[in-house]
Coordinates of C-alpha atoms and ligand atoms in Angstrom, one line a residue:
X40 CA -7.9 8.2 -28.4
X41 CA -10.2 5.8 -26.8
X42 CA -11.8 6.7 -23.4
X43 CA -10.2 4.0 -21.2
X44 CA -12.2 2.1 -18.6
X45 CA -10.2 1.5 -15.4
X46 CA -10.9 -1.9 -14.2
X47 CA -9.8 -3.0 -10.6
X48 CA -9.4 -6.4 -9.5
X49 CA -7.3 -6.2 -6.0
X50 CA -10.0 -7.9 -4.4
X51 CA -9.7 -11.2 -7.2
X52 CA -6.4 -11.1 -8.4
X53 CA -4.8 -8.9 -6.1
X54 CA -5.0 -11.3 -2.8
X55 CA -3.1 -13.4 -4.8
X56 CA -0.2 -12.2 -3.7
X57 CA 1.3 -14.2 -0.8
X58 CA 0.2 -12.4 2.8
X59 CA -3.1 -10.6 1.2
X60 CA -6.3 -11.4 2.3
X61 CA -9.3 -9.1 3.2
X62 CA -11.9 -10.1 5.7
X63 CA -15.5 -10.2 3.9
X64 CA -15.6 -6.3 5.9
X65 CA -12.8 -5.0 4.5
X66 CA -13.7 -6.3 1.0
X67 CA -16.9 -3.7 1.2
X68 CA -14.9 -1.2 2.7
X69 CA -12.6 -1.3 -0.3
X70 CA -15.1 -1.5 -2.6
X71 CA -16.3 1.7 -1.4
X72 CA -12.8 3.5 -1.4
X73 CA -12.7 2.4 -5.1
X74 CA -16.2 3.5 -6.3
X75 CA -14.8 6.7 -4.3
X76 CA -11.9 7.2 -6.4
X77 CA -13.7 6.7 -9.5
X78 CA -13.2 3.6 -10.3
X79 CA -15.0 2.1 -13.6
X80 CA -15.6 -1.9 -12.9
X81 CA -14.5 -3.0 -9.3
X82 CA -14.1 -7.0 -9.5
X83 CA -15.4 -8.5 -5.9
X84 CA -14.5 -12.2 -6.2
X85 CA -15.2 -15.6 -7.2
X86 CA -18.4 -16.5 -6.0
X87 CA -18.4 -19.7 -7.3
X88 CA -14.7 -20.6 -5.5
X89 CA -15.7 -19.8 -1.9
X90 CA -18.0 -19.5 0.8
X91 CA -16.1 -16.1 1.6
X92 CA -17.1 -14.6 -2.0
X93 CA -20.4 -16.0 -1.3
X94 CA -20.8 -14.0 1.7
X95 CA -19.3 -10.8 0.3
X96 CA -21.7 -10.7 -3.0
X97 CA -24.8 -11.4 -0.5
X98 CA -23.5 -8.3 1.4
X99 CA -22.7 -6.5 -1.6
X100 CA -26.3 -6.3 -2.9
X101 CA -26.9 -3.7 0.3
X102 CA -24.1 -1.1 -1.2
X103 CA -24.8 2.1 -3.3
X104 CA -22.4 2.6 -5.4
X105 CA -22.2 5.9 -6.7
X106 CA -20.5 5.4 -9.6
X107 CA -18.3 2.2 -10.1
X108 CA -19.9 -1.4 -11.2
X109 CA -19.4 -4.7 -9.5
X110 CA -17.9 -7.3 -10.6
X111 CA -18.1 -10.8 -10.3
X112 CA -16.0 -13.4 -11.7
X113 CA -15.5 -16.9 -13.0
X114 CA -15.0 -19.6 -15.4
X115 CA -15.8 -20.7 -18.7
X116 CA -18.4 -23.7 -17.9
X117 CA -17.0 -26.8 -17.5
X118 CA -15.8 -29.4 -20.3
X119 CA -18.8 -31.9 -21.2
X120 CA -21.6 -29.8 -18.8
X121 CA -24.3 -27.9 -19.8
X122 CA -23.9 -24.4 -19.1
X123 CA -27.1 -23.8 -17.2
X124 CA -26.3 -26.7 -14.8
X125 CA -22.8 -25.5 -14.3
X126 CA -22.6 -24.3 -10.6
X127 CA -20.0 -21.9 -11.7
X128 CA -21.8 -19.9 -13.9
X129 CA -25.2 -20.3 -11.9
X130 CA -22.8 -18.9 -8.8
X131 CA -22.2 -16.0 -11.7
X132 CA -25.8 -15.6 -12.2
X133 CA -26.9 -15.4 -8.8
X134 CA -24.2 -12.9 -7.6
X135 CA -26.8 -10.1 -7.4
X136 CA -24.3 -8.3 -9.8
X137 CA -25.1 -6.4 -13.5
X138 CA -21.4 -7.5 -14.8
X139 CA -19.1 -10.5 -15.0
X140 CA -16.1 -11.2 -16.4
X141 CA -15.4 -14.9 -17.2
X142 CA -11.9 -16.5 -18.3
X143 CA -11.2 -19.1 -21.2
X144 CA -8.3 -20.2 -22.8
X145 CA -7.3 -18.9 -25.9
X146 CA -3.7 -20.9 -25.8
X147 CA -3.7 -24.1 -27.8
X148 CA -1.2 -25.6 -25.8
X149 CA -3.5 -24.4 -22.3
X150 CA -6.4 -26.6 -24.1
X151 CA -4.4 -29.4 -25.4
X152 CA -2.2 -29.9 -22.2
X153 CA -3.9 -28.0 -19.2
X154 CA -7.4 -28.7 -19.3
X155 CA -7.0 -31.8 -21.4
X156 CA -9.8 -31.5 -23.7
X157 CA -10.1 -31.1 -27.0
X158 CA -9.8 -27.3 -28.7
X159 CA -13.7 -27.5 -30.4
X160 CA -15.1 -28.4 -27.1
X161 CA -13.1 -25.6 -25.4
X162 CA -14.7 -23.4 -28.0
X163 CA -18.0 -24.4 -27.1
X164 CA -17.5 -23.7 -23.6
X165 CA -16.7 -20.0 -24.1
X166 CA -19.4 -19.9 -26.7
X167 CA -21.9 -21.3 -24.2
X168 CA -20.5 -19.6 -21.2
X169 CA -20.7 -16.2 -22.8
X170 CA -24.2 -16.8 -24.2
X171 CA -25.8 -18.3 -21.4
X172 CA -24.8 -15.5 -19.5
X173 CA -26.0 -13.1 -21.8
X174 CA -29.5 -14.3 -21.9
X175 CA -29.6 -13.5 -17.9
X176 CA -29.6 -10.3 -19.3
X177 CA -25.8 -9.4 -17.8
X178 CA -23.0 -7.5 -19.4
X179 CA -19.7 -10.3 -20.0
X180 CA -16.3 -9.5 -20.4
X181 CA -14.4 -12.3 -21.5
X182 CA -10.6 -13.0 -19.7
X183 CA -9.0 -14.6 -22.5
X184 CA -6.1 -16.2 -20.5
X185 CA -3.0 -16.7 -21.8
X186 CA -3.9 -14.9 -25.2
X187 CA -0.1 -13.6 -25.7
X188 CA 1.1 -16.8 -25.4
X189 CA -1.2 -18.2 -27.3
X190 CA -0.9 -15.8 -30.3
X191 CA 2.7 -16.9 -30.5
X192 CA 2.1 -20.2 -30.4
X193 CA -0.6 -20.5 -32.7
X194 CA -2.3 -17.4 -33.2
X195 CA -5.0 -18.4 -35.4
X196 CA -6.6 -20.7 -32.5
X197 CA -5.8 -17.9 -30.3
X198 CA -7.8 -15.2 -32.5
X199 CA -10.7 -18.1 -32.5
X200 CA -11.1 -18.0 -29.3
X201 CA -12.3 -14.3 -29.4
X202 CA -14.0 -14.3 -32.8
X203 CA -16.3 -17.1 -30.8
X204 CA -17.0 -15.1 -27.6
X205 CA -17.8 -11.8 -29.9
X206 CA -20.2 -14.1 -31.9
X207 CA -21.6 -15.0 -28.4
X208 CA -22.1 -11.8 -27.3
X209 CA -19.4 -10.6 -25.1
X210 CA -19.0 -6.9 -24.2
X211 CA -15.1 -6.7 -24.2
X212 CA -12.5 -9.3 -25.1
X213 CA -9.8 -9.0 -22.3
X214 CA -6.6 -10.1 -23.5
X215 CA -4.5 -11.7 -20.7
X216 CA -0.3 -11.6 -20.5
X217 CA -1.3 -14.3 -17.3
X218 CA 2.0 -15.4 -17.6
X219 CA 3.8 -12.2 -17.3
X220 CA 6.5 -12.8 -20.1
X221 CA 5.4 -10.7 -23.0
X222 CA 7.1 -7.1 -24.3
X223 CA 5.3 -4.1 -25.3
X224 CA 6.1 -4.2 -29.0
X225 CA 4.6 -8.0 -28.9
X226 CA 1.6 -6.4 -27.3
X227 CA 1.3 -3.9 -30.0
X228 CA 1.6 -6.9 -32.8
X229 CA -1.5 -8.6 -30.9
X230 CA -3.9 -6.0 -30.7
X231 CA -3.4 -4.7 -34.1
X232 CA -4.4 -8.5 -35.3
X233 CA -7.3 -8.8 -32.8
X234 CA -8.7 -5.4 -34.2
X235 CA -8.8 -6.7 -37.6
X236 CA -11.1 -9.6 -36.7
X237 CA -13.6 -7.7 -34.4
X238 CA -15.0 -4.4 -33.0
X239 CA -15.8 -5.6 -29.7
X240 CA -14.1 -3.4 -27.3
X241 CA -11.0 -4.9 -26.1
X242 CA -9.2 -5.2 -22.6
X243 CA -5.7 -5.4 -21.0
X244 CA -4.9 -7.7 -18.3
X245 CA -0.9 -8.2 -17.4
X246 CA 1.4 -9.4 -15.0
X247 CA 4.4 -8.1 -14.4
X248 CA 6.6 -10.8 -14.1
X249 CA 9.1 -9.2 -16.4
X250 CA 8.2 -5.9 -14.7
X251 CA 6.6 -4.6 -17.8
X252 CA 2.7 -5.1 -16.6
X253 CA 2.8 -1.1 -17.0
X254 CA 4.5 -0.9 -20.2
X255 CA 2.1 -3.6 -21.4
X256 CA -0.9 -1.9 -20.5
X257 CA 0.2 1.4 -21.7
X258 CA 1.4 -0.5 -25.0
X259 CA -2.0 -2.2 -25.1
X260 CA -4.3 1.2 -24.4
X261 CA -1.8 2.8 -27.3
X262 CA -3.0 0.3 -29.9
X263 CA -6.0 0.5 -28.7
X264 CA -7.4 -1.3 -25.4
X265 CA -10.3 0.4 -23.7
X266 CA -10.7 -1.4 -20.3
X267 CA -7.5 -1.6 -18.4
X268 CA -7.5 -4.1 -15.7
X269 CA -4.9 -3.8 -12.7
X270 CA -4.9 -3.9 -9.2
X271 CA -4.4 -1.2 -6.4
X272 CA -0.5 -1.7 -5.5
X273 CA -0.1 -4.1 -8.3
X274 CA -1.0 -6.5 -5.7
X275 CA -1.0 -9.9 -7.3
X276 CA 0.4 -13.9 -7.5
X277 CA 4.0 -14.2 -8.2
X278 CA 5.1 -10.1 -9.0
X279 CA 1.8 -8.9 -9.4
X280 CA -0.5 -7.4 -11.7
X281 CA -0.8 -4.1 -13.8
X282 CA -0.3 -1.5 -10.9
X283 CA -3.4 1.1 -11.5
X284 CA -1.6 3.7 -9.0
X285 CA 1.2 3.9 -11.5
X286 CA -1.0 3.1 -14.9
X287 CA -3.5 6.0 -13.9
X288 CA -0.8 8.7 -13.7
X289 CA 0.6 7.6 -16.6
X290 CA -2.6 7.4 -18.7
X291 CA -3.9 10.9 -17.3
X292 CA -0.7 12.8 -17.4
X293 CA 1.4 11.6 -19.6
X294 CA -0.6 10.6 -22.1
X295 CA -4.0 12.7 -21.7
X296 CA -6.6 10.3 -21.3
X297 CA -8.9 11.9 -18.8
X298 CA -9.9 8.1 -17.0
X299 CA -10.5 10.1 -13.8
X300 CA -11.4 13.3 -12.7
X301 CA -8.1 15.6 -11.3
X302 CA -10.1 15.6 -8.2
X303 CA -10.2 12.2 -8.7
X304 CA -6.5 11.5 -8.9
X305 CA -5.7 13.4 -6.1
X306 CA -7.1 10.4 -3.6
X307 CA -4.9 8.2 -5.4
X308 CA -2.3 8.0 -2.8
X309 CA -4.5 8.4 0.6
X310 CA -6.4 5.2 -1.2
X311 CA -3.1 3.2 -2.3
X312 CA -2.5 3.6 1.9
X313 CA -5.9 2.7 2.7
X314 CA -5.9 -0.6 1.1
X315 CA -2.0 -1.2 2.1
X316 CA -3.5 -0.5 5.6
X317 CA -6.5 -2.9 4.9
X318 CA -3.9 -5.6 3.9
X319 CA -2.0 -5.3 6.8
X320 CA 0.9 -4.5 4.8
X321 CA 3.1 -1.1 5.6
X322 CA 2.8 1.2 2.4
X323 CA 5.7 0.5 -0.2
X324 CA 7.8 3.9 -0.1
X325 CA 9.3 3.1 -3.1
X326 CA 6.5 2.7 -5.3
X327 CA 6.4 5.5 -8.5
X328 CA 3.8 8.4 -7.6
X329 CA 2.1 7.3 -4.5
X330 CA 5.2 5.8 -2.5
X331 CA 6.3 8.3 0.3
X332 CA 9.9 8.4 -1.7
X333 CA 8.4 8.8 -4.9
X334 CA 9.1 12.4 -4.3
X335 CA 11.8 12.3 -1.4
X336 CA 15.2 14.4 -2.0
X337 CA 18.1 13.4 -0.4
X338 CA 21.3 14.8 -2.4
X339 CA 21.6 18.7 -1.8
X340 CA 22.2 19.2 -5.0
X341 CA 19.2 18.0 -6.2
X342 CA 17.8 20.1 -2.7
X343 CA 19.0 23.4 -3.4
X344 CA 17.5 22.8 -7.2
X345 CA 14.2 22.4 -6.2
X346 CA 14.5 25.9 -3.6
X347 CA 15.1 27.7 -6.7
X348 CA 12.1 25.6 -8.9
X349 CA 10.1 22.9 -7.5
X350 CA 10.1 20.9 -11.1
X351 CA 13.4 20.9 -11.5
X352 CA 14.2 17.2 -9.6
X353 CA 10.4 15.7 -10.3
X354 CA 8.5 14.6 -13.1
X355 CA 5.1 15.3 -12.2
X356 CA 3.7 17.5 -9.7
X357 CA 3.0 15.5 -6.5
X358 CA -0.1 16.9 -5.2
X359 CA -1.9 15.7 -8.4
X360 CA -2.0 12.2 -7.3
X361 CA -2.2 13.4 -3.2
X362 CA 1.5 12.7 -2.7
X363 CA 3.6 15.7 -1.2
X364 CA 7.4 16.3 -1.8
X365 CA 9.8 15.1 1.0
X366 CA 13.3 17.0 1.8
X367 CA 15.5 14.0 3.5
X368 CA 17.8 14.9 6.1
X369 CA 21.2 12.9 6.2
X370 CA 24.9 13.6 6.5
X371 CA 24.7 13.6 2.8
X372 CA 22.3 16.7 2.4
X373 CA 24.0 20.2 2.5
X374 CA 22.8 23.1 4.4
X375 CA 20.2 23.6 1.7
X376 CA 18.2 20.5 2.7
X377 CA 18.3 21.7 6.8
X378 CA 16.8 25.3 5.6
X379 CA 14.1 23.7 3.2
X380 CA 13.1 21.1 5.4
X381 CA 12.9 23.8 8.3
X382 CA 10.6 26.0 6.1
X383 CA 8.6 23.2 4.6
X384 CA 7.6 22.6 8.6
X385 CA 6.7 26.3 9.2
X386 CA 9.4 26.7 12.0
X387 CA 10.0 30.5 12.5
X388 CA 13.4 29.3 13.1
X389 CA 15.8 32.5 12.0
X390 CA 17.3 29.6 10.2
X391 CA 19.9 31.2 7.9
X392 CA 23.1 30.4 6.7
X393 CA 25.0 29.7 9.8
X394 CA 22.1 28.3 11.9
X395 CA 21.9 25.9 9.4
X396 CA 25.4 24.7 9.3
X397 CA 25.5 24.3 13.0
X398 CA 22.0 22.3 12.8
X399 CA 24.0 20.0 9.9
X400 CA 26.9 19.5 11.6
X401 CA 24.5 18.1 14.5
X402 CA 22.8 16.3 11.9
X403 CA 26.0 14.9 11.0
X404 CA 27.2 13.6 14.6
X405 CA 24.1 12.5 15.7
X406 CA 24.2 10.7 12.1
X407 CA 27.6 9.3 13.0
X408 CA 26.0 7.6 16.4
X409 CA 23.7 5.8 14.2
X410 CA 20.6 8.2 14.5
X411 CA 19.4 7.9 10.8
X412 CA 16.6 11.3 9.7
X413 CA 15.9 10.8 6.5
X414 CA 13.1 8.5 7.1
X415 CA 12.7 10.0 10.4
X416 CA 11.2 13.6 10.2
X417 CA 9.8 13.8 13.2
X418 CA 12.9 13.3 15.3
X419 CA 14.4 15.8 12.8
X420 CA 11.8 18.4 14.1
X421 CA 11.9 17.9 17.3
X422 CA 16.1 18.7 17.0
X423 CA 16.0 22.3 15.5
X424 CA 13.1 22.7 18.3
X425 CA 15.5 21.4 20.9
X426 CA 17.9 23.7 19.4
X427 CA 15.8 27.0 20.5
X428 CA 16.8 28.6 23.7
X429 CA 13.2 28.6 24.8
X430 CA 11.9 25.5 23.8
X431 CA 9.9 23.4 26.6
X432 CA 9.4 19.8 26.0
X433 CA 5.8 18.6 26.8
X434 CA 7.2 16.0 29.8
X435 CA 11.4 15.0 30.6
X436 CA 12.6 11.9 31.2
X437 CA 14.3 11.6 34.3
X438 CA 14.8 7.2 34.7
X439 CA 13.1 4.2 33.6
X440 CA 14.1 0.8 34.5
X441 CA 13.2 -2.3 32.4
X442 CA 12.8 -5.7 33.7
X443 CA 12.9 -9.2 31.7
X444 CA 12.6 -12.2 33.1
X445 CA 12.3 -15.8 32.2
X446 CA 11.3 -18.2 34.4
X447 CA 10.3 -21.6 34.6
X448 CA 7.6 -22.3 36.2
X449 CA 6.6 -26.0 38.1
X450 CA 5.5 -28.5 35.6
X451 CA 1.9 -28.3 36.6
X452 CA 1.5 -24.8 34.8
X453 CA 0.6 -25.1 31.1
X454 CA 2.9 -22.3 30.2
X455 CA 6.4 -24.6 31.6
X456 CA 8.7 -20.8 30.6
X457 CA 7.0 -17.7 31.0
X458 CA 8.2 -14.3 30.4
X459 CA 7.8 -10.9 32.3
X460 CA 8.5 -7.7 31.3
X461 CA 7.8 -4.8 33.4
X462 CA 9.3 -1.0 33.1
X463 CA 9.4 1.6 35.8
X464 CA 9.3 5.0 34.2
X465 CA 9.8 8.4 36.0
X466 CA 8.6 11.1 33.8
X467 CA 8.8 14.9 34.8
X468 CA 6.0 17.1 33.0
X469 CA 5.9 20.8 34.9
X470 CA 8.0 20.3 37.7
X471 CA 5.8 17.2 38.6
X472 CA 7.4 13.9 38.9
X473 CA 5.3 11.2 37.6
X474 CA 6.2 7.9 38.3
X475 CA 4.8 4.8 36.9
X476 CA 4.9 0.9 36.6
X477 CA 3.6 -1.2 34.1
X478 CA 3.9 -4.4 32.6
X479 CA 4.0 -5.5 28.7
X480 CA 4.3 -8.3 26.5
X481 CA 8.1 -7.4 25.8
X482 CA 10.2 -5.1 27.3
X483 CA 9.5 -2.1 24.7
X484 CA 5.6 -2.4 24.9
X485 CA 6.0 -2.1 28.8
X486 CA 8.2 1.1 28.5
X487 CA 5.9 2.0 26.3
X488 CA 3.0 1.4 28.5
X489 CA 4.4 3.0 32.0
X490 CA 5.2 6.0 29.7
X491 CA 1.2 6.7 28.6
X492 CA 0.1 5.2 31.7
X493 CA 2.2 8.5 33.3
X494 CA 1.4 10.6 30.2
X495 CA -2.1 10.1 29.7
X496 CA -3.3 11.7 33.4
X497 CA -2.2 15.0 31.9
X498 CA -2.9 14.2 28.1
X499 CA -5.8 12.2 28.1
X500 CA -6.0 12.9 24.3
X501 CA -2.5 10.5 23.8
X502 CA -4.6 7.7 24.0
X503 CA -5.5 7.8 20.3
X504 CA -1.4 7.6 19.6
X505 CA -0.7 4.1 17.8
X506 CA 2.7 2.3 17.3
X507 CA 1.9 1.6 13.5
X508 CA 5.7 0.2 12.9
X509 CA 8.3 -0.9 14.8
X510 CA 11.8 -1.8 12.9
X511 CA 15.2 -2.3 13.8
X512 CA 18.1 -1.7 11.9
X513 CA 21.9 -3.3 12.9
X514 CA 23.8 -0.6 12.0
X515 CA 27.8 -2.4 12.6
X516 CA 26.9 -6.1 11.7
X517 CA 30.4 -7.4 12.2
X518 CA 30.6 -6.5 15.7
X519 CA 27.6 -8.8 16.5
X520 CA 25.7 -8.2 19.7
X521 CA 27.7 -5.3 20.6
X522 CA 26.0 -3.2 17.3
X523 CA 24.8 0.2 17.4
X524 CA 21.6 -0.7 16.6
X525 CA 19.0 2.2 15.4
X526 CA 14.9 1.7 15.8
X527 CA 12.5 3.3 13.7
X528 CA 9.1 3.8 14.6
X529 CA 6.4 4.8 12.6
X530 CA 3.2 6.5 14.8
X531 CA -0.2 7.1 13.5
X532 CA -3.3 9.1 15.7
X533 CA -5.3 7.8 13.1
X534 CA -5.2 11.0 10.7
X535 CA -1.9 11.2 10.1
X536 CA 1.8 9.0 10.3
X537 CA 4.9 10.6 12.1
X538 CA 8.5 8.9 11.5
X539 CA 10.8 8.9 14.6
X540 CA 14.3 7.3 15.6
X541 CA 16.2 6.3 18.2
X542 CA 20.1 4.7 18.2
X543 CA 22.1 3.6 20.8
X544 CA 24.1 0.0 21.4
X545 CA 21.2 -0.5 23.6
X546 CA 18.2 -2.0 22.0
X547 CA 16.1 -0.8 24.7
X548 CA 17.5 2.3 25.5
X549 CA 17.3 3.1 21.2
X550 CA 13.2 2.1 21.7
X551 CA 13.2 4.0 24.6
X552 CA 14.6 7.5 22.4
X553 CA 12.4 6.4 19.1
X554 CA 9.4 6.3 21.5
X555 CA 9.7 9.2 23.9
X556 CA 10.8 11.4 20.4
X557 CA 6.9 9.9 19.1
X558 CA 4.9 10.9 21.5
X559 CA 7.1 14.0 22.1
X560 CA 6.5 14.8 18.8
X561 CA 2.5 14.3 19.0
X562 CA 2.0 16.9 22.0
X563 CA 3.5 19.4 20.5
X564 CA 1.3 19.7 17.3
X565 CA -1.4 19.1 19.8
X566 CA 0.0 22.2 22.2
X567 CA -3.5 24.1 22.3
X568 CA -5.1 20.7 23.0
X569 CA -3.9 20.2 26.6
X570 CA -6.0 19.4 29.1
X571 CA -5.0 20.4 32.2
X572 CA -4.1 18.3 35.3
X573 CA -7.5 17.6 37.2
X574 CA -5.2 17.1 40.4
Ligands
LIG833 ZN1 -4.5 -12.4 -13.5

């Protein structure tokens, strides 16, 4: 089979999607994290459509790459202007880059309708486009959008379009599904006619509108596609693209084709994190090998299978694309979940048989009062510890008192109602009572703050200890504001995430568990790290 070229254009197509966008910083500091992984072409923007990509391909020109290409991107010129006064493809010229990738149409109906020219001049602009390119000496890949639909509609204009752009010069011929709507079989039909007109290498480029942007690709590099474009995520307009954390599993285990390195694939899901992180979106636990469920257990059935052999509930192995296996804890596990989730986090518990069912059934009540574990391992820790006779928590809780008030204030203060939060916290850590006031821009974040303000004078260290999530769950919606409600909180010292819950029919008072369990949770893997009090 072909070697396949993996393509990524998260920083093009992928802010597409509705709430991405990456400072021209984080742009470089992806681009990085992609030539890291391994990536082949790694498209940067659309100089020619913003100030922003401007900026970014100026920077650009100071990275060293160490094995991926940049890309820049943009259009076929312009209907009735020369190519070499097009600012577009002069933008394309000047990016400082070795590779572009420019998109046509190859749909009659795009031509005819869309752009509103005729289809012999929109033949001459990709023939120009491509060839003016070429002669700056730069490798083109040609996006021929809407080619799936177009091949349906009227294939032999379609097929045109590429047979001109090979004449021209181009380097691949990148067949787009743009609108997301074709199946893999149609995909198959495609190539096969595109590979009897030309042996210029040929390129996938989907959307997954009918959630088959995988299948298409993997349909596409089966009948022959070399260059697989995607985006990390499957970031994208509308659904999003091809998802390259699902396609590059699927094309280097399932089906062989060695596109990375296994060292390589083994970043996959610290990097799918990074760039969620980067896109200020929390990472999608559901999403197939890098999502922190991909490999979560919950049934015991399916547990006490995997005690006995690891494969038996999982398709791959996880730590070949960095992911881990997870053991969930709810009241629907059995007693095989407690001991494998015990063992998993090295507790010397003597956790056997009848330890276990007494730490379930605890499970199970705490369960009932709306305290939900399986997304919350580190409160599930910190409960077998709490279960041992000798354990000694890092600091008690002994009161804390919240205040919010609203007040409005005389009409010559800008701010006519202004709120105040403010938490009182008493804290015992070795027999000391700490006590502590702050304030906070809500009634959790000043709890939060008298806590570390009391904390961090005996563990300085806390201070790298981040709130990365904060969510709340109603758990009885038709009782209204009298709910047990149940707050999840996700915690990050910038190396690793910790889960932790709270529940209570107090909001505050369910923060106030979620939050103490965090940092709780935090000191004790840092034990040997404590500084000792300079009093
Ligand atoms: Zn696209």
């Amino acid at each position: 089979m072909t070697p396949v070229q993996l393509y990524d254009t998260t920083l093009r197509d992928g802010v597409q999607q509705e709430g991405v966008s990456f400072s021209v910083v984080d742009k470089l500091k992806i681009v990085q994290k992609l030539d890291g992984l391994g990536i082949h072409f790694i498209e940067g923007g659309w100089p020619g459509s913003n100030p922003r990509d401007v900026e970014f391909f100026e920077k650009a020109r100071n990275l060293t790459l160490s094995h991926a290409k940049l890309v820049a991107f943009g259009s076929t010129r312009r209907s009735k202007v020369k190519a070499e006064t097009d600012t577009n493809l002069l933008a394309l010229a000047d990016a400082g880059v070795k590779v572009v990738t420019i998109v046509g149409k190859s749909s009659e109906l795009q031509v005819t309708q869309v752009l509103e020219t005729t289809l012999e001049e929109n033949l001459s602009m990709i023939t120009d486009s491509v060839h003016y390119l070429k002669t700056k000496g730069l490798t083109v890949f040609f996006d021929a959008e809407h080619f799936f639909d177009g091949f349906k509609n009227n294939s032999n204009y379609a097929l045109r379009t590429l047979e001109v752009a090979a004449e021209a010069g181009a380097d691949c011929l990148v067949l787009c599904d743009t609108n997301g709507g074709t199946l893999p079989d149609e995909i198959a039909v495609a190539i096969e006619a595109v590979k009897e007109l030309t042996n210029v290498p040929l390129g996938i480029h989907a959307h997954n509108d009918a959630e088959l942007a995988v299948a298409n690709t993997l349909a596409a590099v089966n009948a022959g596609a070399s260059q697989v474009q995607g985006t990390t995520n499957g970031y994208g307009e509308r659904c999003g693209n091809a998802n390259l954390c699902s396609i590059i599993p699927d094309l280097k285990l399932k089906m062989g084709i060695d596109c990375l390195t296994d060292v390589q694939l083994a970043n996959l899901t610290e990097v799918s994190h990074y760039i969620s992180e980067m896109a200020n979106l929390v990472p999608n636990a559901f999403l197939p090998y890098v999502g922190s469920s991909a490999f979560g257990h919950k049934a015991g059935l399916h547990v006490s299978g995997l005690s006995r052999w690891a494969d038996s509930y999982q398709h791959v192995d996880p730590t070949q694309v960095g992911n881990q296996q997870r053991v969930l804890v709810s009241e629907l596990s059995g007693k095989a979940n407690i001991i494998y989730q015990a063992k998993e986090i090295g507790l010397d518990l003597p956790l056997r048989g009848k330890e276990a069912k007494k730490l379930l059934e605890q499970v199970k009540l705490l369960e009932s009062r709306g305290f939900q574990y399986d997304h919350a391992e580190a409160s599930f820790e910190l409960l077998i510890h709490r279960t041992k006779p000798d354990y000694q928590p890092p600091f008690e809780l002994v009161d804390f008192m919240v205040v919010v008030e609203k007040r409005r204030r005389p009409p010559t203060r800008r701010n006519l109602e202004e709120m105040l939060s403010e938490a009182m916290v008493k804290v015992k850590v070795d027999n000391e009572t700490m006590h502590t006031v702050a304030e906070g821009n809500g009634p959790v974040n000043a709890l939060d703050q008298a806590l570390r303000k009391a904390l961090l004078q005996l563990y300085p260290s806390l201070a790298q200890v981040k709130l990365v999530d904060y969510k709340v769950r109603i758990l009885e919606e038709s009782v209204g504001t009298e709910s047990q409600v149940c707050v999840l909180i996700e915690s990050s010292d910038g190396v690793k995430e910790w889960r932790t819950v709270g529940s209570s029919t107090n909001i505050i008072e369910a923060s106030w568990l979620a939050l103490a369990d965090s940092l709780e949770y935090w000191l004790l893997k840092q034990k040997t790290l404590k500084t000792p009090s300079t009093e």
